[in-house]
XYZ file of C-alpha atoms in Angstrom:
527
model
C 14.508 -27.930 21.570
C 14.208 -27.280 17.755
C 10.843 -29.173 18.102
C 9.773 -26.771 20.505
C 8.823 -24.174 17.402
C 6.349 -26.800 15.953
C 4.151 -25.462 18.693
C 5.008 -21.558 17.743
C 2.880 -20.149 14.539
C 5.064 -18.871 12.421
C 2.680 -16.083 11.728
C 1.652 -15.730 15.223
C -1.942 -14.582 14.778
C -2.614 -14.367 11.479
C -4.599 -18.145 11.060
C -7.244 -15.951 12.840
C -7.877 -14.143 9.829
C -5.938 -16.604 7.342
C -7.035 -20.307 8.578
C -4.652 -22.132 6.133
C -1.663 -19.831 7.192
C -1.043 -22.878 10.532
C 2.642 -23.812 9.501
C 5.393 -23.083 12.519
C 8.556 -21.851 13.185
C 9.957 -25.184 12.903
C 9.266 -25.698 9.027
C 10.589 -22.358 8.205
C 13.566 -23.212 9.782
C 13.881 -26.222 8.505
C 13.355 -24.265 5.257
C 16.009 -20.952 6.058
C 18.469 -24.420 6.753
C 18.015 -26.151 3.687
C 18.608 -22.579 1.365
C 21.790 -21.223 3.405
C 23.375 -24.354 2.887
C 22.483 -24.696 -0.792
C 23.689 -21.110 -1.227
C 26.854 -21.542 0.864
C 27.396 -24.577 -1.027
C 26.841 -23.136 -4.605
C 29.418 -20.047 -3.572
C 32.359 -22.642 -2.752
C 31.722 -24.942 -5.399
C 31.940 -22.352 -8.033
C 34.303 -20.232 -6.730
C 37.132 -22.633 -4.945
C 39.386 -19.146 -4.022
C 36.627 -18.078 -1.750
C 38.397 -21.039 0.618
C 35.155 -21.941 1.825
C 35.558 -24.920 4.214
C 33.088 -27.896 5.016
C 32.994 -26.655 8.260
C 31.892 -23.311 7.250
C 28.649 -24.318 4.779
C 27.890 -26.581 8.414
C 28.214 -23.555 10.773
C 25.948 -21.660 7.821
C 22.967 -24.303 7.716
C 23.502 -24.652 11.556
C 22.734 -21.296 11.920
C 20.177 -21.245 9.518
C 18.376 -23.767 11.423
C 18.602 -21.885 14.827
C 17.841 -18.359 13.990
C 14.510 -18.752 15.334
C 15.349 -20.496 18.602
C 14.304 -17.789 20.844
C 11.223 -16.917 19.408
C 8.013 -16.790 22.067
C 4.404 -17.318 21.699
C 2.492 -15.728 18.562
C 5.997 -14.879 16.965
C 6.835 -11.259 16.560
C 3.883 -10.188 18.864
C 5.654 -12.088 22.033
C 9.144 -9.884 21.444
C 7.571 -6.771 20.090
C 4.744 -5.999 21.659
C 4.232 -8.112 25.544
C 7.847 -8.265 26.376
C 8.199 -4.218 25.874
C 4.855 -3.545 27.685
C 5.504 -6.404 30.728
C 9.306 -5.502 31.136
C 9.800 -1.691 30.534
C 12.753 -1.032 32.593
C 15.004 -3.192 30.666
C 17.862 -1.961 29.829
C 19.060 -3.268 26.942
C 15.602 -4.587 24.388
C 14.877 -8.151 24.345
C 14.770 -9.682 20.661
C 13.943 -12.959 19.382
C 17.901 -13.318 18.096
C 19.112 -12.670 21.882
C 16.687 -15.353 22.615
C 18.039 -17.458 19.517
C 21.519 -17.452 21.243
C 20.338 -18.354 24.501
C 18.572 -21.087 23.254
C 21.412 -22.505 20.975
C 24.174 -22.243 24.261
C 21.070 -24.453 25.653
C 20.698 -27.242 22.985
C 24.657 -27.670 23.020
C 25.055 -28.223 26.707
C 22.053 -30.362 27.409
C 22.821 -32.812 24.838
C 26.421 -32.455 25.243
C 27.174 -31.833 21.348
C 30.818 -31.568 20.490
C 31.000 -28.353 18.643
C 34.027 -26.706 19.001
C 33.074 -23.392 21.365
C 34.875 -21.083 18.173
C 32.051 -22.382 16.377
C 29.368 -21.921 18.390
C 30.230 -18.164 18.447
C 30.848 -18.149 14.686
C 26.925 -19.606 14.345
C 25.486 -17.473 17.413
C 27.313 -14.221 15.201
C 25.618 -15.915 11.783
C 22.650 -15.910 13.755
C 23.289 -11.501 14.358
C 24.258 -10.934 11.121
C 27.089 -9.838 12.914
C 30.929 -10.376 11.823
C 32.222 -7.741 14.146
C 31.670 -10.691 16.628
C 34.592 -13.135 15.499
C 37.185 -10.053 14.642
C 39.987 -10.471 17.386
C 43.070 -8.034 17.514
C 45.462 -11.045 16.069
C 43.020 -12.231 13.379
C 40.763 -10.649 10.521
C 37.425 -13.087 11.406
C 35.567 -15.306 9.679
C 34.404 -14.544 5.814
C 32.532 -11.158 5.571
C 29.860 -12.444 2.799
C 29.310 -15.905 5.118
C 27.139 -13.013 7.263
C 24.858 -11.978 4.238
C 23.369 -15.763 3.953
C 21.199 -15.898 6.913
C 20.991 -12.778 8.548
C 22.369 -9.953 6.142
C 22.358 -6.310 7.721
C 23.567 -4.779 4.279
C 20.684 -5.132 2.350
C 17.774 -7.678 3.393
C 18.090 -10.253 0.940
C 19.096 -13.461 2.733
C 17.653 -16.988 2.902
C 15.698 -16.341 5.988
C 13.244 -13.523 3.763
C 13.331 -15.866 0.557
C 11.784 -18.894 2.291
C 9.420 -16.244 4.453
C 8.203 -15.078 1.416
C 7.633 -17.647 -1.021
C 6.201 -19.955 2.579
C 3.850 -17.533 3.566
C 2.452 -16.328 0.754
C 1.303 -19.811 -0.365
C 0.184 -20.883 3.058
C -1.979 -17.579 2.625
C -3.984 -19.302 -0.220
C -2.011 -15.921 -2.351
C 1.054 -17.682 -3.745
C 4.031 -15.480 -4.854
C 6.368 -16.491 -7.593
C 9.980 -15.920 -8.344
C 12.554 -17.522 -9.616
C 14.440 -18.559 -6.504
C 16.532 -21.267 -7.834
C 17.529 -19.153 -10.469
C 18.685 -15.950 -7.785
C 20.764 -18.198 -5.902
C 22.465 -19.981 -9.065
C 23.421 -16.450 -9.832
C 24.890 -15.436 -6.497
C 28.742 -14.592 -6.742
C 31.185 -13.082 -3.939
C 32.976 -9.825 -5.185
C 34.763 -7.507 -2.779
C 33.119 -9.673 0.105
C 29.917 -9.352 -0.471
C 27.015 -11.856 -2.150
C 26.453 -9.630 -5.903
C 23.964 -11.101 -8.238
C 23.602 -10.813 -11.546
C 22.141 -7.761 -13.401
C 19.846 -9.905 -15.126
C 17.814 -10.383 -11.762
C 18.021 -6.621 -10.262
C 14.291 -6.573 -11.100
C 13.736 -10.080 -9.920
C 15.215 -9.167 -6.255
C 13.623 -5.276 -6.433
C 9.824 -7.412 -6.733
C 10.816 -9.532 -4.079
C 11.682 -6.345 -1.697
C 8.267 -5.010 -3.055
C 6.452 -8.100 -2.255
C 7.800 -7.876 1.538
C 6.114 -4.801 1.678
C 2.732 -6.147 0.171
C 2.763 -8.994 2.740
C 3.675 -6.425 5.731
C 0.761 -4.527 3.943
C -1.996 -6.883 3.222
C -1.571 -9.872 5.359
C 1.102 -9.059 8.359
C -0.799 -6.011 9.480
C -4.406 -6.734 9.037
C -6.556 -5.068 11.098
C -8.145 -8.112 12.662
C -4.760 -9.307 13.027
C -3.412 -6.226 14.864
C -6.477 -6.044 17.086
C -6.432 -9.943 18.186
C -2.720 -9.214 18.691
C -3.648 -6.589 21.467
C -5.973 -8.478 22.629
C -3.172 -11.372 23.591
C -1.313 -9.459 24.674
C -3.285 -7.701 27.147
C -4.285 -11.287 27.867
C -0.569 -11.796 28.622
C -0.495 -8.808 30.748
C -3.432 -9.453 33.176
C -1.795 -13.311 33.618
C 1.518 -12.145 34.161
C 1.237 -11.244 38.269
C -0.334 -14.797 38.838
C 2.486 -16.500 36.077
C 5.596 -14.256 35.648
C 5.153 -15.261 31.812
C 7.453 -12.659 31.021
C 10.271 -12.970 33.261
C 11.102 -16.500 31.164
C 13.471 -15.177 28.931
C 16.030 -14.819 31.849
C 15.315 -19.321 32.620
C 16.108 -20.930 29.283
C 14.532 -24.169 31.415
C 11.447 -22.561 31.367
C 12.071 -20.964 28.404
C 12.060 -24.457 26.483
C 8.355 -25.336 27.196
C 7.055 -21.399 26.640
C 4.740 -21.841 23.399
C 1.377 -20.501 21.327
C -0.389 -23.406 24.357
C 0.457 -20.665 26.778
C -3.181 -19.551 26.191
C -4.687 -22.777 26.855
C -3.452 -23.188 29.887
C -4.858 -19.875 31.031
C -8.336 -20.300 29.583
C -8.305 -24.096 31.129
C -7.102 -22.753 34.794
C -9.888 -22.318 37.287
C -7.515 -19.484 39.285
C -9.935 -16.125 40.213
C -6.807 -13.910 39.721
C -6.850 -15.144 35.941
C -10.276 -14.440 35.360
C -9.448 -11.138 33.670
C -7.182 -12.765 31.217
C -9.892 -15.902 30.700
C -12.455 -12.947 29.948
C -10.232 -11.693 27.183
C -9.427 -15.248 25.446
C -13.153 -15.578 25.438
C -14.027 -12.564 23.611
C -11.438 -13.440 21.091
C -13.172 -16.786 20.458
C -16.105 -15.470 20.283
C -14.743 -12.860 17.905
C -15.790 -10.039 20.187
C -12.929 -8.043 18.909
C -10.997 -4.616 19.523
C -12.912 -2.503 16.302
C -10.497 -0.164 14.483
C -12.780 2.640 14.571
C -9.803 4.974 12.076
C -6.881 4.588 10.296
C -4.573 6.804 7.908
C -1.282 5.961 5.608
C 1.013 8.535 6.125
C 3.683 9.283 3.670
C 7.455 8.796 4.912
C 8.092 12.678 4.256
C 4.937 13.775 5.865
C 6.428 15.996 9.364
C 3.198 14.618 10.928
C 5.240 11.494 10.723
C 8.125 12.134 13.656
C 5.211 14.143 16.146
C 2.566 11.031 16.044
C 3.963 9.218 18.926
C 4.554 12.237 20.988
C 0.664 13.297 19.646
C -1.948 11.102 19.284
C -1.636 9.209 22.264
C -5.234 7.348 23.974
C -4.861 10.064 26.796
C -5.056 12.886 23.855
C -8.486 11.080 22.094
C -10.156 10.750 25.398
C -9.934 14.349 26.490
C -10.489 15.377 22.926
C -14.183 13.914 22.498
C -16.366 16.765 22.159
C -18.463 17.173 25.686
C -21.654 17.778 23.534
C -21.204 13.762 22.305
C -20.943 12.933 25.981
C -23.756 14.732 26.942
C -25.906 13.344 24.386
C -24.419 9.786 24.429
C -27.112 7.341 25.481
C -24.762 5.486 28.060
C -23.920 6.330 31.231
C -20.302 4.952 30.616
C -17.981 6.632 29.191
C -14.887 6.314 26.966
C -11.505 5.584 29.271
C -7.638 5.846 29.089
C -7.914 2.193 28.626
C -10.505 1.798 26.129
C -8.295 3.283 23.315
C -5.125 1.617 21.120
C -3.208 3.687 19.196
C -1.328 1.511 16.248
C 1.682 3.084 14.560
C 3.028 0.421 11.710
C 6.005 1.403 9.756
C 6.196 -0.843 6.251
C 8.744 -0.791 3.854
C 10.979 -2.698 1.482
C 13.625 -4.099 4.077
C 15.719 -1.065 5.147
C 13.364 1.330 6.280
C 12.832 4.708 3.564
C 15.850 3.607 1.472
C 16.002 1.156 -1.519
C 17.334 -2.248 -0.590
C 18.379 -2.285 -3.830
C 21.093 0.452 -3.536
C 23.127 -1.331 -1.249
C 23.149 -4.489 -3.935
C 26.460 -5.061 -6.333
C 25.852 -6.866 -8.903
C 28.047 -8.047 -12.009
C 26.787 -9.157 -16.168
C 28.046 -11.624 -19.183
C 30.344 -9.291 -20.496
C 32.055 -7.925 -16.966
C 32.050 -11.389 -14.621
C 34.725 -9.898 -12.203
C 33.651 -6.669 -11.499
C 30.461 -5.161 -9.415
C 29.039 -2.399 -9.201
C 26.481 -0.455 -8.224
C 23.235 -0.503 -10.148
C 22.361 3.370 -11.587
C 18.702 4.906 -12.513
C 17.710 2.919 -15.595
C 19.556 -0.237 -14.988
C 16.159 -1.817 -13.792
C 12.614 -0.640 -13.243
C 12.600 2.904 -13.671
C 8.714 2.639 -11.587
C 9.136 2.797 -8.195
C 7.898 5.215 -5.318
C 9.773 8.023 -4.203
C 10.087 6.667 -0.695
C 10.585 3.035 0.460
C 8.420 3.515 3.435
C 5.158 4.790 4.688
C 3.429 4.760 8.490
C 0.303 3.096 8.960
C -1.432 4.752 11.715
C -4.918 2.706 13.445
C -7.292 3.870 16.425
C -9.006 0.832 17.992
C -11.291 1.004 20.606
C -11.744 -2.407 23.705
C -15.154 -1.508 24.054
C -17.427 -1.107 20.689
C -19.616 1.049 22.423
C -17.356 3.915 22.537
C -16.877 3.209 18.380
C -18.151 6.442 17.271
C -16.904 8.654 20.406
C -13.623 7.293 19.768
C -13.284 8.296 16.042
C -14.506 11.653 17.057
C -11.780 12.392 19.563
C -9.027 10.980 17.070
C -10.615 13.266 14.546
C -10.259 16.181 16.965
C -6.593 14.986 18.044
C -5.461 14.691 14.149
C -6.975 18.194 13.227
C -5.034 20.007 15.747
C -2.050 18.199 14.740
C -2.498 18.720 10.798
C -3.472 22.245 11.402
C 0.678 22.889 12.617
C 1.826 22.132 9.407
C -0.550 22.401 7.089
C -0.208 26.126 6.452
C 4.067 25.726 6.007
C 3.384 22.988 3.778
C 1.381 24.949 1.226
C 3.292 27.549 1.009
C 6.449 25.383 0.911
C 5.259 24.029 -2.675
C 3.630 27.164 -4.168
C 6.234 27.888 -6.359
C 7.520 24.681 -7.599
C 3.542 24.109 -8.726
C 4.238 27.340 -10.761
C 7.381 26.164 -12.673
C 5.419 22.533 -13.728
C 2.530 24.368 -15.339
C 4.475 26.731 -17.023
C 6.943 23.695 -18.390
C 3.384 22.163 -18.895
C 2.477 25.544 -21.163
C 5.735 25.117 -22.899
C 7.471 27.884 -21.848
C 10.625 27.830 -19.909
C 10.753 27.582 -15.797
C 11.766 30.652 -14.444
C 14.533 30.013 -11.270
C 13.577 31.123 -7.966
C 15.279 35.032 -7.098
C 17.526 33.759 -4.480
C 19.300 31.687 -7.490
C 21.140 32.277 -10.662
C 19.594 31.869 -13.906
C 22.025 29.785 -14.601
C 22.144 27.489 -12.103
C 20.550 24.015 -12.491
C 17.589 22.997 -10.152
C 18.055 19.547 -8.720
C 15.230 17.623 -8.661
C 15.966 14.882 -5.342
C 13.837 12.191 -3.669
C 13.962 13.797 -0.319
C 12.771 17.210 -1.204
C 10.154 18.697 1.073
C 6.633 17.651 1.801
C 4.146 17.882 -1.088
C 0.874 18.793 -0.315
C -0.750 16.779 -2.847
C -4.128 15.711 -3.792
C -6.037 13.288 -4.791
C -8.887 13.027 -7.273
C -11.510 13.187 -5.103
C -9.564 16.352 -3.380
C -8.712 14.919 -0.106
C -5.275 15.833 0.830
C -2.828 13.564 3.658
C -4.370 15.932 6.194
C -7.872 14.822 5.464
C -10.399 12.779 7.247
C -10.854 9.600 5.822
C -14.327 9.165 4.183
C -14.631 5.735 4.150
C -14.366 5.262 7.997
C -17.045 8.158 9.262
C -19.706 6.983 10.877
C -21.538 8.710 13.476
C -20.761 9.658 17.113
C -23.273 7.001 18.624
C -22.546 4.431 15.859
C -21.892 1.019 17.518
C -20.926 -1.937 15.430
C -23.105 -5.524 15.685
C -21.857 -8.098 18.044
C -21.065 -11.110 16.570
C -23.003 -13.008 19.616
C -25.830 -10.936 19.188
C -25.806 -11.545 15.167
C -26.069 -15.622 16.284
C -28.802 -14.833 19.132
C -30.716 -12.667 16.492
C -31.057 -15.457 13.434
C -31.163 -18.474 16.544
C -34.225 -15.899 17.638
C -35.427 -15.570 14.059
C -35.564 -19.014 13.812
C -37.236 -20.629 16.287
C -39.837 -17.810 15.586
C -40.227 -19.000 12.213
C -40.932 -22.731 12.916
C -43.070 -21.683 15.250
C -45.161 -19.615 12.878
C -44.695 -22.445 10.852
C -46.767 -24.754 12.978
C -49.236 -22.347 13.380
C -49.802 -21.940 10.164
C -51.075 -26.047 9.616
C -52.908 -26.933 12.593
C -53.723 -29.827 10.956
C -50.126 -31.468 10.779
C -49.612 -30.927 14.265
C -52.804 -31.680 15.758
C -52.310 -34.913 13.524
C -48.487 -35.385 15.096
C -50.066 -35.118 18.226
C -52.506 -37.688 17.776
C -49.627 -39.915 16.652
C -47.456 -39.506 19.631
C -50.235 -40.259 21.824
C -51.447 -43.526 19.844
């Protein structure tokens, strides 16, 4: 069953865009295995009080092994974005972990391991990150910090993101270093939770920041995100004919569910699939979903919380000026179903927040005690948020490209214009008080507040209205995307048709051109 992730990418779609990224599930778990029981090792061999037990480092690297169990074609894309569309009345969300769990209760029984069943739960709560799960009214649980190897809740860092990280980033061909050996050499338990040593705070903060840069660059691509959609409307136009999706409830069918599951649709011959066939096609052929728009919006932005309740594909459609209609050269025209609104949320590993606040860590001089690390104690350069939303328009049909951006444009306008006006006026006088500190002269305090009071200066103040140097603002269209309203990209078939065309024109001008050569090859054949 373990082998059954060698045939599940462990970056689902990303060898599309990345063709050395190919490694599976199964080596990073293999991987996530091998680190939680080095860690869980080094944490009971130097520290003997922690009463760390043989049987505990076991149920660790067991766990670490199985995490991934329930994981579905393409990775993340099978539990967050077909399962979701092709079972929306469930009533409690499917995850990979639930899957995990199912999948580990199936590898014990079928072949018949003896593990006691008060371990099985203790590795299927490892699994959660979850120590709630072993706490029973006549006993405390299992050891809090044993939940922070594989799965930790409290801050990110765990085994499973270190061998993510340093994996994927070399199978990307855009290796990441850091001293890993080192991090877990330092790892000590205090007040029942892993603490590391001060010495690496700015060692762990780059590896939070380098999450983000992966989510960023690589995770998220554009091409990624639109050959994503594109399996999984694939999924969703099979899943009448194959009930794909009802799987997760049959762990027997469940077992032999894997990246192949396209292959066998684009091999059947069954009419009902041809939909599904079609759209396998175009993503060989890399006729892709274009993302006609995009925008990063900042974590404090209040255009943030209304863009799912906003810009929605209905809302672009009936946006697109009837004047582009009217003067569009096809009689088509842009549907419901030709638009894909992306919403991305990226961050450091717990959302807007600093991972790094919810570390303890310990030095030389003070081995026993953690703490907290304050504002100086590391990198004093970081952003004021942790976050940011990456929102993407992509259009099925390139046709509609520019009609598309122009209805998003539309959409985004009326949206901006709702809180653009508050916003200005919300950091008038605050610009006032920074030029005059500029000028040298005292800030004065706002009238509603006494001269003497302090103004405290806080990471979630209110939306700033900043902007850039080239004076566009976060309500502003993005320059680098406009094209015009009958703008349709090239086809990558029609690119190959065009130079195949371009050549066979050229050898035959070629031959015209020396008569002589091919009158005399023609003489030769017929000799």
């Amino acid at each position: 069953m373990i082998s059954r992730l060698r045939n599940i990418k462990q970056l689902g779609v990303t060898p599309y865009v990345w063709p050395s990224a190919t490694h599976s599930r199964f080596e990073h778990s293999l991987g996530v295995a091998f680190l939680a029981r080095v860690l869980a090792t080094q944490l009971k061999d130097h520290d003997p009080t922690l009463n760390i037990t043989h049987r505990d480092v076991d149920c660790v690297e067991i766990a670490g092994l199985c995490h991934d169990l329930g994981h579905g074609p393409w990775s993340h894309v099978w539990d967050g974005q077909f399962i979701p569309t092709a079972l929306p009345r469930l009533k409690k969300p499917w995850s990979h972990e639930v899957g995990s769990e199912m999948m580990f209760d199936y590898l014990v029984e079928e072949n018949q391991i003896d593990i006691p069943l008060e371990d099985q739960r203790f590795v299927k709560a490892l699994i959660a990150g979850d120590k709630s799960r072993t706490e029973v009214s006549f006993s405390p649980g299992e050891k809090p910090f044993l939940f922070e190897i594989v799965a930790n809740k409290r801050n990110g860092l765990d085994v499973d993101k270190f061998d993510y990280i340093y994996r994927d980033s070399r199978m990307m061909g855009e290796p990441i270093h850091f001293a890993l050996e080192r991090i877990l050499k330092s790892a000590r338990v205090r007040e029942n939770q892993i603490c590391y040593d001060i010495k690496d705070a700015n060692t762990l903060y780059e590896i939070c920041a380098t999450r983000f840069k992966l989510h960023k660059l690589f995770y998220n691509h554009k091409v990624a995100r639109a050959i994503e959609y594109m399996i999984v409307d694939a999924l969703t136009a099979a899943e009448p004919q194959m009930k794909i999706a009802e799987r997760i409830f049959n762990r027997e069918r469940y077992l032999f569910l894997t990246d192949d599951i396209l292959t066998q649709i684009e091999s059947s011959t069954t009419p009902e699939l041809e939909e599904a066939r079609g759209i396998i096609w175009r993503i060989r052929t890399r006729d892709l979903y274009k993302c006609v728009d995009y925008k990063n919006i900042e974590w404090n932005n209040p255009i943030r919380l209304r863009l799912h309740e906003h810009i929605t594909e209905q809302a672009i459609v009936d946006a697109i000026p009837s004047t582009l209609l009217q003067s569009y050269p096809h009689t088509e025209r842009p549907t419901v179903d030709d638009v894909r609104v992306d919403i991305s949320t990226m961050h450091f590993g717990m959302k807007e927040k600093n991972p790094l606040d919810q570390v303890k860590f310990y030095s030389k001089s003070k081995p026993d005690e953690c703490a907290s690390a304050g504002p100086g104690d590391y990198s004093c350069v970081m952003p004021p948020y942790f976050a940011e939303v990456l929102l993407r328009i992509y259009t099925k049909n390139p046709k509609f490209f520019g009609l598309v951006q122009a209805g998003y444009r539309v959409v985004m306008s009326d949206l901006a214009m709702r809180f653009q006006t508050d916003a200005e006026e919300s950091i008038l006088l605050p610009d006032i008080e920074v030029n005059r500190a500029e000028d040298g002269m005292a800030p004065t305090p706002p009238e509603t507040e006494a001269p003497s009071t302090p103004k405290a200066t806080s990471r979630d103040s209110s939306f700033t209205h900043r902007k850039s140097a080239s004076g566009s603002t976060p309500y502003s269209e993005n320059s680098f995307t406009t094209v015009a309203p009958d703008f349709v990209p090239p086809s990558p078939l029609g690119t190959v048709n065009r130079k195949l065309k371009n050549t066979n024109k050229r050898e035959r001008d070629h031959s015209l051109d020396m008569p002589g050569q091919a009158e005399g090859s023609s003489n030769k054949k017929r000799k």
